[in-house]
Phi, psi and omega in degrees: 000316173296324186285331174287324171308304178305318176292330183289340178307324173292345181261108187313320175289341173253004193290318183297317171294328182279335170287321177304310187288329175293319175307320172301329180285347177064231191291337172297322178283328174298318187301303195296319180294332177282322179301313180295330185290311191294320179278351193294128189273335177245170177290325180293322179286330176293311182304314182295315176292325171305313177305311181300312177294326187293341179265355175299145179246352187227163171065019174288347169310329177290340181295326186290337184286333180305327178291002174255355193292157186279337181263126182320308188295328172294322175292323173296309181299314178305311184302312184296323175293317183288330174293321174292326187278337188065041180286102182284340171299353179269345183312312175302326181290322176294311174319313189291339182273002181292336176263012180297141186287349179265130184296324185294335172294308194288327182300315183293320182290320174288330176291318176303306180302324179288331182290318193283316163064028196257167172308328177292330178282356187293318182289324180291306178314321182283330162301319170298329169295350180249019178289153181299330177273127176297334179290321177299311191303309188304323179296332169305304194297308181303322181284324179301137173171163177085164183302315189303334185266024171306325181294337183272352177316298179300320171308311174305323183296309178299319181292325176304319181298333189261337187292129179273333182266114192305316174305320196281313183299322175287334178285331189287328185294312177295326163313307187293324179293304174304340173283299170075031177270157182310315178294324171301317178293324182291325174294317183297324179296325186289324175287328191279328186293152180298333171205156189204151185287324188283312192257336195069188183292129176249147174299157179303321182297324182285323180290321179302328173288334185282326172297311179303314174305316175292327174294320173300322185287318168068015177279173177293333178278332173305295185308327187280330176293318176300316173306315179292339180274354181291348177248023177289148188290351184265115166314312179286323172309311176310307190287322170300314185291327187281316179291334179281327171299310171316307183283344166294318175298318185291336185268354184268000000 
């Protein structure tokens, strides 16, 4: 019965009713959806099942078991799901997959950890930020944001100091702006300045990214720094600071 219901998830006119019935089935509903997801041959089918699983209210602990599967695509799908659901209990299992040989798995794991963004994810994320693949490191930067990620501010600062890829470094700077905590803003202020004891001189592209991140943060300290940068000697930084101030003042 549950398997027949799960198949109806792929039929648009029956999808809502099928998902509701599977939600009521609890862990059993999750299990049949996971089984279908593992066997799904096309991206379109996987997307439908993924969306259905993300709406399940119970039995999500079973998703954590997907992270130990022998097939790489099952692990990737599981990582995407637990990240979408923000399952903090999945952090240890995700951390174990940071050494997976497939870059696609490590990218999904890194993004999932970033989306969960809890204090327990900080150490695994720092590990992911040292991954050999710039794409994996980029996923961490792109996924982090919001006040709940405040515990990740200092790991991101450490990662910025070590990062050799300018594109990844820029995204780490923007991630600090999305966090917007006092520690994050302090680090951004140092990056935005033309020279600083902690970070040293930065390329214009990174200083401009810090200005954008300060705009995202929008705190009093961020605004004060932007006001000081409107007369900067670098024309690009100066223009970015002026535009950022206009936007921040509109939002206040």
